Amino acid sequence: MNKQRVIPLIVATALFMENMDSTVIATSLPAIARDIGTSPLTLKLAITSYLLSLAVFIPASGWTADRFGARRVFSSAVAVFMIGSIGCALANSVENFVFARILQGMGGAMMTPVGRLVLLRWVDKSALVGAMAWVTIPALIGPVIGPPVGGFITTYFSWHWIFLINIPIGIVGIIMALRFIDPIKSDNPEPFDLYGMVLAGLGLAGLAFGLSVAGLNLLPWSVVASLVAIGAISMTLYVRHSWRTNSPVLDFSLLRLPTLRASIVGGFMFRLGIGALPFLLPLLMQLGCGLSPFQSGLVTFGSSAGAMGMKALAARLIRAFGFRHLMTVNAVVSSVFLAACALFTPATPAEIASCWLTLVSVVARLICAVSTSA
């Protein structure tokens, strides 16, 4: 078989699993919370813990692939993600559910970055653009079908099954990876910055987890304050450490590039709003408007459909209008569209809500594409 097409499809299985998982869980959070005896807002820890695990372990993905081989690391990461998915399906408490999500994050941290590394190393540069299309289109299908599929399964069967749909996909991905990806690793990998990895991990974990549990009354305020303080101190020590090492796990010197700095700072502020949408909208639809998980998924999937549609137009719009003008106008329009979601009420027709979310996602995806390209 042609590896120029097979390898992108193998990588796409990892992206599909991640994107599918992140969208189905948001739709099913209220049902999961009722079943394990907690509140939907408390279960935001399940989303936070997954993202936190990604942030902690992603910096080690490149070195790990060089040291042990991309095929072995990618296949193992998919297996760890599958084990975490099974753990989520079997969880009967908040603690077990959060632990399983952390395990999923560990697999996802190695799965997607190493998959993209495989793509860059094994696909010819002249075919890279076409290969990226083979990767991104299947991966975008996950967020499109995730909300309605997750809502349907939760409404008419049980939420436990939404995590088990990853298993056959992961098995196919592992078999294909072992068959078609060559077992190549670097003969001279760079030294691993273990000290920096520990400092950055403690910093990210302390800040993110401490701020996430603040106000939930899960931990005493003294513990929450200690977590935030430890995170801030660790990140400060890491920044000082990164100035003195030749191969830091997080290279802050890249922020000297004006375009990268503007993309990260501005993109961070923008994603604070758009990133909360997949979590808050299903809660609004189900807890505030009284919709079932399936009805909620049919409404919120419009945002993923809009993102998929904008994927093909982003490059043309950037060439036609330029980065600066497109980003400025789109940021204002997107903010207005996002704020208008607060006007949704139980009387709002589902068709109007879905169409509006599609528009929100279109402009949001455009600004994300512009900031990334710039």
mmCIF file of C-alpha atoms in Angstrom, residues 2 31 33 38 41 102 142 147 198 205 232 247 258 269 275 293 317 332 336 369:
data_model
loop_
_atom_site.group_PDB
_atom_site.id
_atom_site.type_symbol
_atom_site.label_atom_id
_atom_site.label_comp_id
_atom_site.label_asym_id
_atom_site.label_seq_id
_atom_site.Cartn_x
_atom_site.Cartn_y
_atom_site.Cartn_z
ATOM 1 C CA ASN A 2 1.082 3.620 -0.610
ATOM 2 C CA ALA A 31 -25.574 12.248 33.091
ATOM 3 C CA ALA A 33 -22.404 13.505 37.309
ATOM 4 C CA THR A 38 -21.593 14.691 42.057
ATOM 5 C CA LEU A 41 -19.391 21.688 37.649
ATOM 6 C CA ILE A 102 -5.197 11.673 33.591
ATOM 7 C CA GLY A 142 -14.814 13.383 15.406
ATOM 8 C CA PRO A 147 -22.033 15.537 20.228
ATOM 9 C CA VAL A 198 9.919 18.280 36.718
ATOM 10 C CA ALA A 205 0.032 21.157 37.551
ATOM 11 C CA ALA A 232 4.055 29.799 40.626
ATOM 12 C CA SER A 247 17.874 22.154 25.241
ATOM 13 C CA PRO A 258 6.989 39.099 17.469
ATOM 14 C CA MET A 269 -7.086 35.533 25.606
ATOM 15 C CA GLY A 275 -12.391 27.056 24.708
ATOM 16 C CA PRO A 293 -28.290 14.806 25.953
ATOM 17 C CA LEU A 317 -9.252 34.461 3.118
ATOM 18 C CA VAL A 332 -14.539 41.689 17.177
ATOM 19 C CA VAL A 336 -19.998 39.535 19.656
ATOM 20 C CA ALA A 369 -6.194 29.651 11.719
#
